[in-house]
């Protein structure tokens, strides 16, 4: 599915003295089956932006389109199933006595039959390496485990686009790695992913395209190499290294991922003997 | 930030500049005095005075009216009860067992208006008084009771923290509701029972969060040296000046006028 935001504005608290335009004319697309990375400083409007993707927040002006159809005309419940949104710190929304009951909440809200619900719960928990936690009480889990369970709770709706708002914030490197594997796994299965993150390195690792937000506007969007090399100050470590070495050793190209950067550097060193 | 009842509205105005004790006393006076006001002109006088104060306090009227909305429901309900169950005065309408009496109609109206004015006065106090100033004011006013071992400082601190966290909890609640909506929750459809049940996924995390927040706050306060009211100095010393006395007298005069007309 293709998601498009066209000139979306969002003003919080309109007309009461604390008026704040958090989005100022954002236009972007999430293409079918891609991973779109969204980065930007705190307060740049990332969370506000992603809540427009399933119309949890309605644009003050502008519109959202799903496969060319105005999302405002779709059934809300349908839209929210197709665009699964995982909030920042989603573990704060865990409420059921056991993990499997919590993950089954969304499928049950969809009115699915018992077998189907159980299948969805198992599938979602397995994708997040959390199947063994099914019978545990959510509040007895570690932070990373809770996070995975909460994400499974949205994945259980089998969304066509999964939107993750800072899913790795506060996680240890191993949990982080696993989450990025989930993202690439979803992409191979044809699900689009929107990944909001402060960690440029992880965005560089998995994103097909990157969108940089600044004060509620799209500062740049496109191919990660284009975006990051245009602005090496706000780029992942890989890009900063290559950009800094660029004038003394040309021919490194514009690698972005860790693996390709390493390859380029190794190639260069080997060529020099 | 959406403004809600009990929330400070941080602008500069003559009302904001008043000593919190003057404002608390004036509000208390108004709340008590309102029960003596029982004529339409009287209510109009008090309402006009409050409207003027809202303007002087530079709280946008629209914002202020919005925060009255939930209370309006309560006021309407109270009025309805009076209208339906009071048996004073001439019968105006009779419909089966239901009778609407003249006295009931008047009493319902009077109560509803009093509730609205009362809440407006309290809302104006919290909108124009920073929570810390409010706490200091309350503590000072209660301090004579310290002699009889009344924990004035603690009570004031508890009240302020409670006030301070109402908007935070509201915001938190809204956030959790949105998160559960993303998981297919539906808070608008179905009967009362169904809607009540739909709130479980919101209320559980909200309660858990509130307890966690309380713990964190207590620890943060202790780690910054909080140890109750003993030997504590203040960042802003309160000064009750001529202006404050004048404000208090003015409110008293308005009330007298409200009672007499
Ligand atoms: N519910 C709200 N009411 C009023 N203002 C809000 C609300 N939520 C966010 N804002 C404001 O909108 C702006 C954008 O906030 P947003 O949460 O979208 O930023 P963000 O990029 O997600 O930041 P972070 O990286 O810290 O999560 C900020 O200035 C914020 O203060
Ligand atoms: Mg955010």
Coordinates of C-alpha atoms and ligand atoms in Angstrom, one line a residue:
Chain A
X1 CA 0.0 0.0 0.0
X2 CA 1.1 3.5 -0.7
X3 CA 0.6 6.2 1.9
X4 CA 0.8 9.9 0.9
X5 CA 0.6 13.0 3.1
X6 CA -0.1 16.1 1.1
X7 CA 0.7 19.6 2.6
X8 CA -0.3 18.5 6.1
X9 CA -0.4 21.2 8.8
X10 CA -1.1 20.4 12.4
X11 CA -1.7 23.1 15.0
X12 CA -2.0 22.1 18.6
X13 CA -4.3 24.1 20.9
X14 CA -5.6 26.4 18.2
X15 CA -6.7 29.8 19.3
X16 CA -6.0 29.7 23.1
X17 CA -2.7 31.5 23.4
X18 CA -0.6 28.3 23.4
X19 CA -1.2 27.8 19.7
X20 CA 1.6 25.8 18.3
X21 CA 2.0 24.7 14.6
X22 CA 3.8 21.4 15.0
X23 CA 3.6 20.5 11.3
X24 CA 3.9 23.2 8.7
X25 CA 3.1 21.8 5.3
X26 CA 4.5 18.3 5.3
X27 CA 4.3 16.3 2.0
X28 CA 5.8 12.9 1.7
X29 CA 5.0 9.3 0.6
X30 CA 5.5 5.9 2.1
X31 CA 6.0 3.6 -0.9
X32 CA 4.7 0.0 -1.0
X33 CA 7.2 -2.3 0.8
X34 CA 9.8 0.3 1.7
X35 CA 11.4 1.3 4.9
X36 CA 11.1 5.0 5.4
X37 CA 13.4 6.4 8.2
X38 CA 12.2 9.6 9.9
X39 CA 14.7 11.6 11.8
X40 CA 14.9 15.1 13.3
X41 CA 15.6 16.8 16.6
X42 CA 13.3 16.6 19.6
X43 CA 10.2 18.6 19.1
X44 CA 10.6 18.6 15.3
X45 CA 7.2 17.0 14.9
X46 CA 8.0 13.3 14.3
X47 CA 5.4 11.9 16.7
X48 CA 2.8 14.4 15.5
X49 CA 3.6 13.4 11.9
X50 CA 3.2 9.6 12.4
X51 CA -0.1 10.0 14.2
X52 CA -1.4 11.5 11.0
X53 CA -0.6 8.3 9.1
X54 CA -3.6 6.5 10.6
X55 CA -5.5 9.7 11.3
X56 CA -5.3 9.4 15.1
X57 CA -4.6 13.1 14.7
X58 CA -6.6 14.9 12.0
X59 CA -4.6 17.4 9.9
X60 CA -5.5 21.0 10.6
X61 CA -5.2 21.4 6.8
X62 CA -4.0 19.1 4.1
X63 CA -4.9 15.5 3.6
X64 CA -3.7 11.9 3.8
X65 CA -4.2 9.4 0.9
X66 CA -4.1 5.6 1.0
X67 CA -3.5 4.2 -2.5
X68 CA -4.8 7.5 -3.9
X69 CA -8.0 7.5 -1.8
X70 CA -8.6 10.2 0.7
X71 CA -8.0 8.5 4.1
X72 CA -10.7 10.7 5.7
X73 CA -13.3 8.8 3.7
X74 CA -12.2 5.3 4.8
X75 CA -13.6 3.6 7.9
X76 CA -11.4 4.6 10.8
X77 CA -11.1 1.1 12.2
X78 CA -10.1 -0.2 8.8
X79 CA -7.5 2.5 8.4
X80 CA -6.0 1.7 11.8
X81 CA -5.8 -1.9 11.0
X82 CA -4.0 -1.3 7.7
X83 CA -1.6 1.3 9.2
X84 CA -0.4 -0.2 12.5
X85 CA 1.0 2.5 14.8
X86 CA 3.3 1.8 17.7
X87 CA 3.7 4.8 20.0
X88 CA 6.8 6.0 21.8
X89 CA 7.2 3.8 24.9
X90 CA 4.3 1.5 23.9
X91 CA 4.9 -0.7 26.9
X92 CA 3.0 2.0 28.9
X93 CA -0.2 0.7 27.2
X94 CA 0.1 -2.9 28.4
X95 CA -2.9 -3.6 30.5
X96 CA -4.0 -7.3 30.4
X97 CA -3.0 -9.9 33.1
X98 CA -1.0 -12.0 30.6
X99 CA 1.1 -11.2 27.6
X100 CA -1.1 -13.3 25.2
X101 CA -4.3 -11.6 26.4
X102 CA -2.7 -8.3 25.8
X103 CA -1.5 -9.2 22.3
X104 CA -4.9 -10.6 21.5
X105 CA -6.6 -7.3 22.2
X106 CA -6.4 -5.8 18.8
X107 CA -7.4 -9.0 16.9
X108 CA -10.4 -9.4 19.2
X109 CA -11.3 -5.8 18.6
X110 CA -11.3 -6.6 14.9
X111 CA -13.9 -9.3 15.7
X112 CA -11.8 -12.2 14.5
X113 CA -12.6 -15.8 15.4
X114 CA -10.9 -17.6 18.3
X115 CA -8.6 -19.8 16.1
X116 CA -7.6 -16.8 14.0
X117 CA -6.9 -14.7 17.1
X118 CA -4.7 -17.4 18.6
X119 CA -2.8 -17.8 15.3
X120 CA -2.2 -14.0 15.1
X121 CA -1.0 -13.8 18.7
X122 CA 1.4 -16.7 18.2
X123 CA 2.7 -15.3 14.9
X124 CA 3.2 -11.8 16.3
X125 CA 5.0 -13.0 19.4
X126 CA 7.2 -15.3 17.3
X127 CA 8.2 -12.5 15.0
X128 CA 9.4 -10.6 18.1
X129 CA 11.2 -13.6 19.7
X130 CA 8.6 -13.4 22.5
X131 CA 6.7 -16.6 22.1
X132 CA 8.1 -17.9 25.4
X133 CA 6.7 -15.0 27.2
X134 CA 3.0 -15.7 26.3
X135 CA 1.9 -16.7 29.7
X136 CA 3.8 -14.2 31.7
X137 CA 2.3 -11.1 33.4
X138 CA 3.5 -8.1 31.4
X139 CA 4.6 -6.2 34.6
X140 CA 7.1 -9.0 35.4
X141 CA 9.0 -8.5 32.1
X142 CA 12.2 -6.6 31.5
X143 CA 12.0 -3.3 29.6
X144 CA 13.1 -4.8 26.3
X145 CA 10.7 -7.7 26.7
X146 CA 7.8 -5.3 27.4
X147 CA 8.7 -3.3 24.3
X148 CA 8.7 -6.4 22.1
X149 CA 5.3 -7.6 23.5
X150 CA 3.8 -4.1 23.0
X151 CA 5.0 -4.1 19.4
X152 CA 3.6 -7.6 18.9
X153 CA 0.3 -6.2 20.1
X154 CA 0.1 -4.0 17.0
X155 CA 1.7 -6.5 14.6
X156 CA -1.1 -8.9 15.5
X157 CA -3.4 -6.7 13.4
X158 CA -1.3 -7.7 10.3
X159 CA -0.9 -4.1 9.2
X160 CA 0.2 -3.2 5.7
X161 CA 2.3 -0.4 7.0
X162 CA 3.9 -0.6 10.4
X163 CA 4.8 2.7 12.0
X164 CA 7.3 2.6 14.8
X165 CA 7.9 5.7 16.9
X166 CA 11.4 5.4 18.4
X167 CA 11.1 1.7 19.0
X168 CA 14.7 1.3 20.1
X169 CA 14.9 4.2 22.6
X170 CA 16.3 2.9 25.8
X171 CA 17.0 -0.6 24.6
X172 CA 20.3 -2.5 24.9
X173 CA 22.4 -3.1 21.7
X174 CA 21.2 -6.7 21.3
X175 CA 17.5 -5.9 21.6
X176 CA 18.1 -3.0 19.2
X177 CA 19.7 -5.3 16.7
X178 CA 16.8 -7.8 16.9
X179 CA 14.3 -5.0 16.4
X180 CA 16.1 -3.9 13.2
X181 CA 16.0 -7.5 12.0
X182 CA 12.3 -7.4 12.5
X183 CA 12.1 -4.3 10.4
X184 CA 14.1 -5.9 7.5
X185 CA 12.1 -9.1 7.9
X186 CA 8.8 -7.2 7.6
X187 CA 10.1 -5.5 4.5
X188 CA 10.9 -8.9 2.8
X189 CA 7.4 -10.0 3.7
X190 CA 6.1 -6.9 1.8
X191 CA 5.1 -4.8 4.8
X192 CA 6.1 -1.1 4.6
X193 CA 7.8 0.3 7.7
X194 CA 8.1 3.8 9.0
X195 CA 10.9 4.0 11.5
X196 CA 11.2 7.1 13.6
X197 CA 14.5 7.3 15.4
X198 CA 17.1 9.5 16.9
X199 CA 19.7 7.0 16.1
X200 CA 21.1 7.9 12.7
X201 CA 23.2 4.8 12.6
X202 CA 20.3 2.5 12.8
X203 CA 18.3 4.4 10.3
X204 CA 21.3 4.3 7.9
X205 CA 21.3 0.5 8.4
X206 CA 17.7 -0.3 7.4
X207 CA 16.1 2.7 5.6
X208 CA 15.4 2.7 1.9
X209 CA 14.7 6.4 2.1
X210 CA 15.2 9.0 4.8
X211 CA 13.1 12.0 5.7
X212 CA 14.6 14.7 7.9
X213 CA 12.1 16.9 9.8
X214 CA 13.0 20.3 11.1
X215 CA 10.6 22.5 13.0
X216 CA 7.6 20.8 11.4
X217 CA 8.9 20.9 7.8
X218 CA 10.5 18.4 5.6
X219 CA 14.1 19.5 5.4
X220 CA 15.1 16.8 3.0
X221 CA 13.8 13.4 1.9
X222 CA 15.1 10.7 -0.4
X223 CA 17.9 8.3 -0.8
X224 CA 19.9 8.0 2.4
X225 CA 23.2 8.7 0.6
X226 CA 21.8 11.8 -1.0
X227 CA 20.3 13.1 2.2
X228 CA 23.2 12.3 4.5
X229 CA 26.1 13.3 2.3
X230 CA 24.4 16.6 1.6
X231 CA 24.5 17.3 5.3
X232 CA 27.3 15.3 6.9
X233 CA 27.0 17.2 10.2
X234 CA 23.7 15.5 10.9
X235 CA 24.6 12.1 9.5
X236 CA 25.5 8.6 10.8
X237 CA 29.0 7.9 12.0
X238 CA 29.8 6.0 8.7
X239 CA 29.0 9.0 6.6
X240 CA 30.9 11.3 8.9
X241 CA 34.0 9.1 8.6
X242 CA 33.8 8.8 4.8
X243 CA 33.1 12.5 4.4
X244 CA 36.0 13.5 6.6
X245 CA 38.4 11.1 4.6
X246 CA 36.9 12.1 1.3
X247 CA 39.4 14.8 0.4
X248 CA 42.5 12.7 1.2
X249 CA 41.2 9.5 -0.3
X250 CA 38.7 10.0 -3.1
X251 CA 37.1 7.0 -4.6
X252 CA 35.4 5.8 -1.4
X253 CA 32.0 6.5 -3.0
X254 CA 29.1 7.3 -0.8
X255 CA 28.5 4.3 1.4
X256 CA 25.9 4.6 4.2
X257 CA 25.6 1.2 5.9
X258 CA 28.2 -0.1 8.2
X259 CA 29.0 -3.1 6.0
X260 CA 29.4 -1.2 2.8
X261 CA 31.5 1.5 4.5
X262 CA 33.8 -1.1 5.9
X263 CA 34.1 -2.7 2.5
X264 CA 35.0 0.6 0.8
X265 CA 37.6 1.4 3.4
X266 CA 39.1 -2.1 3.3
X267 CA 39.2 -1.9 -0.5
X268 CA 41.1 1.4 -0.3
X269 CA 43.6 0.1 2.2
X270 CA 44.2 -3.1 0.3
X271 CA 44.7 -1.1 -3.0
X272 CA 47.4 0.9 -1.2
X273 CA 49.0 -2.4 0.0
Chain B
X1 CA -0.9 22.4 25.8
X2 CA -4.6 22.4 26.3
X3 CA -5.9 24.5 29.1
X4 CA -8.1 22.8 31.7
X5 CA -9.6 23.4 35.0
X6 CA -7.1 23.8 37.8
X7 CA -4.3 24.8 35.4
X8 CA -2.2 27.8 35.7
X9 CA -2.3 30.2 32.8
X10 CA 1.1 31.9 32.7
X11 CA 0.7 35.4 31.5
X12 CA 1.3 38.7 33.3
X13 CA -1.7 40.6 34.7
X14 CA -2.7 42.6 37.7
X15 CA -4.4 39.5 39.0
X16 CA -1.3 37.4 38.6
X17 CA 0.6 40.0 40.6
X18 CA -1.6 39.9 43.6
X19 CA -0.6 38.1 46.8
X20 CA -1.9 34.6 46.7
X21 CA -3.4 34.9 50.1
X22 CA -5.5 37.8 49.0
X23 CA -6.8 35.8 46.1
X24 CA -7.5 32.7 48.2
X25 CA -9.3 34.8 50.8
X26 CA -11.3 36.6 48.1
X27 CA -12.2 33.4 46.5
X28 CA -13.3 31.9 49.8
X29 CA -15.3 35.0 50.6
X30 CA -17.0 34.8 47.2
X31 CA -17.8 31.1 47.5
X32 CA -19.4 31.6 51.0
X33 CA -21.0 34.9 50.0
X34 CA -22.6 33.4 46.9
X35 CA -25.0 31.5 49.1
X36 CA -26.5 34.7 50.4
X37 CA -27.0 36.0 46.9
X38 CA -30.5 35.0 45.9
X39 CA -31.8 37.5 43.3
X40 CA -31.3 37.8 39.6
X41 CA -29.8 41.3 39.8
X42 CA -27.5 40.0 42.6
X43 CA -26.3 37.1 40.4
X44 CA -25.8 39.5 37.6
X45 CA -23.6 41.7 39.7
X46 CA -21.4 38.8 40.8
X47 CA -21.2 37.4 37.3
X48 CA -20.3 40.8 35.9
X49 CA -17.6 41.2 38.5
X50 CA -16.2 37.7 37.7
X51 CA -16.3 38.5 33.9
X52 CA -14.4 41.7 34.6
X53 CA -11.8 39.8 36.7
X54 CA -11.4 37.2 33.9
X55 CA -10.6 40.0 31.5
X56 CA -8.3 41.7 34.0
X57 CA -6.5 38.4 34.5
X58 CA -5.9 38.1 30.8
X59 CA -7.3 34.6 30.6
X60 CA -9.0 34.3 27.1
X61 CA -12.7 34.2 27.7
X62 CA -13.1 31.3 25.2
X63 CA -10.6 29.2 27.1
X64 CA -12.3 30.0 30.3
X65 CA -15.8 29.1 29.0
X66 CA -14.4 25.8 27.6
X67 CA -13.2 24.8 31.0
X68 CA -16.8 25.3 32.3
X69 CA -18.2 22.8 29.9
X70 CA -17.9 19.7 32.0
X71 CA -19.2 21.6 35.0
X72 CA -22.2 22.9 33.0
X73 CA -23.3 19.3 32.7
X74 CA -23.3 18.9 36.5
X75 CA -25.0 22.2 37.0
X76 CA -27.7 21.2 34.5
X77 CA -28.3 17.9 36.2
X78 CA -28.6 19.6 39.6
X79 CA -31.1 22.1 38.2
X80 CA -33.1 19.3 36.6
X81 CA -33.4 17.5 40.0
X82 CA -34.6 20.7 41.6
X83 CA -37.1 21.3 38.8
X84 CA -38.5 17.8 38.9
X85 CA -38.6 17.1 42.6
X86 CA -39.2 20.4 44.3
X87 CA -42.9 21.0 45.3
X88 CA -42.8 24.7 46.2
X89 CA -45.0 27.4 44.7
X90 CA -47.6 27.2 42.0
X91 CA -47.8 24.3 39.6
X92 CA -46.6 25.4 36.1
X93 CA -46.7 22.1 34.2
X94 CA -48.3 18.8 35.1
X95 CA -47.5 15.7 33.1
X96 CA -48.5 12.4 34.7
X97 CA -46.6 12.1 38.0
X98 CA -44.3 14.9 37.0
X99 CA -45.0 18.3 38.2
X100 CA -43.0 21.4 37.6
X101 CA -43.4 24.0 40.3
X102 CA -42.6 27.7 40.1
X103 CA -40.3 27.4 43.2
X104 CA -38.5 24.4 41.8
X105 CA -37.8 26.2 38.5
X106 CA -36.3 29.2 40.4
X107 CA -34.3 27.0 42.8
X108 CA -32.9 24.9 39.9
X109 CA -31.9 28.1 38.1
X110 CA -30.4 29.6 41.2
X111 CA -28.3 26.5 42.1
X112 CA -27.1 26.0 38.5
X113 CA -25.9 29.6 38.3
X114 CA -24.3 29.4 41.7
X115 CA -22.4 26.3 40.8
X116 CA -21.1 27.9 37.6
X117 CA -20.0 31.1 39.4
X118 CA -18.4 29.1 42.1
X119 CA -16.4 27.0 39.7
X120 CA -15.5 30.1 37.7
X121 CA -14.1 31.8 40.8
X122 CA -12.0 28.7 41.7
X123 CA -10.9 28.4 38.1
X124 CA -9.9 32.0 38.1
X125 CA -7.8 31.5 41.2
X126 CA -5.9 28.6 39.8
X127 CA -5.5 30.2 36.4
X128 CA -3.9 33.3 37.8
X129 CA -1.9 31.8 40.7
X130 CA 1.2 29.7 40.1
X131 CA 0.9 26.3 42.0
X132 CA 3.9 27.2 44.2
X133 CA 2.4 30.5 45.1
X134 CA -0.9 28.8 45.8
X135 CA 0.7 26.3 48.1
X136 CA 2.6 29.0 49.9
X137 CA -0.6 31.0 50.3
X138 CA -2.6 28.1 51.6
X139 CA 0.2 27.1 54.0
X140 CA 0.4 30.7 55.4
X141 CA -3.3 30.9 55.9
X142 CA -3.4 27.5 57.6
X143 CA -0.3 28.2 59.7
X144 CA -2.1 29.3 62.8
X145 CA -3.3 25.7 63.0
X146 CA 0.3 24.5 63.2
X147 CA 0.0 25.3 66.9
X148 CA -2.5 22.4 67.3
X149 CA -0.2 20.1 65.4
X150 CA -2.0 20.5 62.1
X151 CA 0.4 19.7 59.2
X152 CA -0.2 22.9 57.3
X153 CA 2.8 22.6 55.0
X154 CA 2.1 19.0 54.1
X155 CA -1.5 19.6 53.4
X156 CA -0.6 22.6 51.2
X157 CA 2.0 20.6 49.4
X158 CA -0.4 17.7 48.8
X159 CA -3.0 20.0 47.4
X160 CA -0.5 21.7 45.0
X161 CA 0.9 18.4 43.8
X162 CA -2.7 17.1 43.2
X163 CA -3.6 20.3 41.3
X164 CA -0.3 20.2 39.4
X165 CA -1.0 16.6 38.2
X166 CA -4.5 16.9 37.0
X167 CA -3.5 18.2 33.6
X168 CA -0.6 15.8 33.4
X169 CA -2.9 12.9 34.1
X170 CA -5.4 14.2 31.5
X171 CA -2.7 14.4 28.9
X172 CA -1.4 11.0 29.8
X173 CA -5.0 9.6 29.6
X174 CA -5.4 11.1 26.2
X175 CA -2.1 9.7 25.0
X176 CA -3.0 6.2 26.2
X177 CA -6.4 6.4 24.6
X178 CA -4.8 7.3 21.3
X179 CA -2.4 4.4 21.7
X180 CA -5.2 1.9 22.4
X181 CA -7.2 3.4 19.5
X182 CA -4.3 2.5 17.3
X183 CA -4.9 -1.1 18.5
X184 CA -8.6 -0.9 17.6
X185 CA -10.1 0.4 20.8
X186 CA -13.5 2.1 20.4
X187 CA -14.6 4.5 23.1
X188 CA -17.6 6.1 21.4
X189 CA -19.9 3.2 20.5
X190 CA -22.1 1.0 22.6
X191 CA -24.1 1.4 25.8
X192 CA -22.8 2.6 29.1
X193 CA -21.5 -0.9 30.2
X194 CA -19.7 -1.4 27.0
X195 CA -18.1 2.0 27.1
X196 CA -17.1 1.4 30.7
X197 CA -15.4 -1.8 29.7
X198 CA -13.7 -0.1 26.8
X199 CA -12.0 2.1 29.4
X200 CA -10.2 -0.7 31.1
X201 CA -7.2 -0.7 28.7
X202 CA -6.9 3.0 29.5
X203 CA -7.5 3.0 33.3
X204 CA -5.1 0.2 34.1
X205 CA -2.0 1.8 32.5
X206 CA -3.1 5.2 33.7
X207 CA -3.2 4.0 37.3
X208 CA 0.0 2.2 37.1
X209 CA 1.6 5.2 35.5
X210 CA 0.3 7.5 38.3
X211 CA 1.8 5.3 41.0
X212 CA 5.1 5.2 39.2
X213 CA 5.0 8.9 38.8
X214 CA 4.3 9.4 42.4
X215 CA 7.2 7.2 43.4
X216 CA 9.6 9.1 41.0
X217 CA 8.4 12.5 42.2
X218 CA 8.9 11.5 45.9
X219 CA 12.4 10.2 45.1
X220 CA 13.3 13.3 43.0
X221 CA 12.0 15.6 45.8
X222 CA 14.0 13.8 48.5
X223 CA 17.1 13.6 46.4
X224 CA 16.9 17.4 46.1
X225 CA 16.7 17.8 49.8
X226 CA 13.0 17.9 50.5
X227 CA 12.3 17.1 54.1
X228 CA 8.9 18.7 54.9
X229 CA 8.2 22.3 56.0
X230 CA 10.7 22.6 58.9
X231 CA 13.3 25.3 58.4
X232 CA 12.4 25.8 54.8
X233 CA 13.0 29.2 53.1
X234 CA 11.1 30.5 50.1
X235 CA 12.2 31.5 46.7
X236 CA 9.6 34.3 46.6
X237 CA 8.6 35.8 49.9
X238 CA 4.9 36.7 50.1
X239 CA 4.1 40.4 50.7
X240 CA 0.6 41.4 51.5
X241 CA 0.4 45.1 50.3
X242 CA -2.1 47.9 49.9
X243 CA -3.1 46.5 46.5
X244 CA -4.0 43.1 48.0
X245 CA -6.1 44.7 50.8
X246 CA -7.8 46.8 48.2
X247 CA -8.6 43.8 46.0
X248 CA -10.1 42.0 49.0
X249 CA -12.3 45.0 50.0
X250 CA -13.5 45.3 46.4
X251 CA -14.6 41.7 46.3
X252 CA -16.4 42.1 49.7
X253 CA -18.1 45.2 48.3
X254 CA -19.3 43.3 45.2
X255 CA -20.7 40.7 47.4
X256 CA -22.6 43.2 49.6
X257 CA -24.0 44.7 46.5
X258 CA -25.0 41.3 45.2
X259 CA -26.8 40.5 48.4
X260 CA -28.5 43.8 48.7
X261 CA -29.8 44.4 45.1
Ligands
LIG1 N1 -0.5 17.1 22.8 C1 0.2 18.2 22.6 N2 -0.3 19.5 22.9 C2 0.4 20.6 22.6 N3 1.6 20.6 22.0 C3 2.2 19.4 21.7 C4 1.5 18.2 21.9 N4 2.3 17.1 21.5 C5 3.4 17.7 21.0 N5 3.3 19.0 21.1 C6 4.3 20.0 20.6 O1 4.5 19.8 19.2 C7 5.9 19.9 18.9 C8 6.2 18.6 18.1 O2 6.1 17.5 19.1 P1 6.4 16.0 18.7 O3 6.1 15.2 19.9 O4 5.7 15.7 17.4 O5 8.0 16.1 18.5 P2 9.0 14.8 18.2 O6 9.8 15.2 17.0 O7 8.3 13.6 18.3 O8 9.9 15.0 19.5 P3 10.7 13.9 20.3 O9 11.9 13.5 19.5 O10 11.1 14.6 21.6 O11 9.8 12.7 20.5 C9 6.6 20.1 20.1 O12 7.0 21.5 20.2 C10 5.7 19.7 21.2 O13 5.9 20.5 22.4
LIG2 MG1 8.3 11.9 19.5

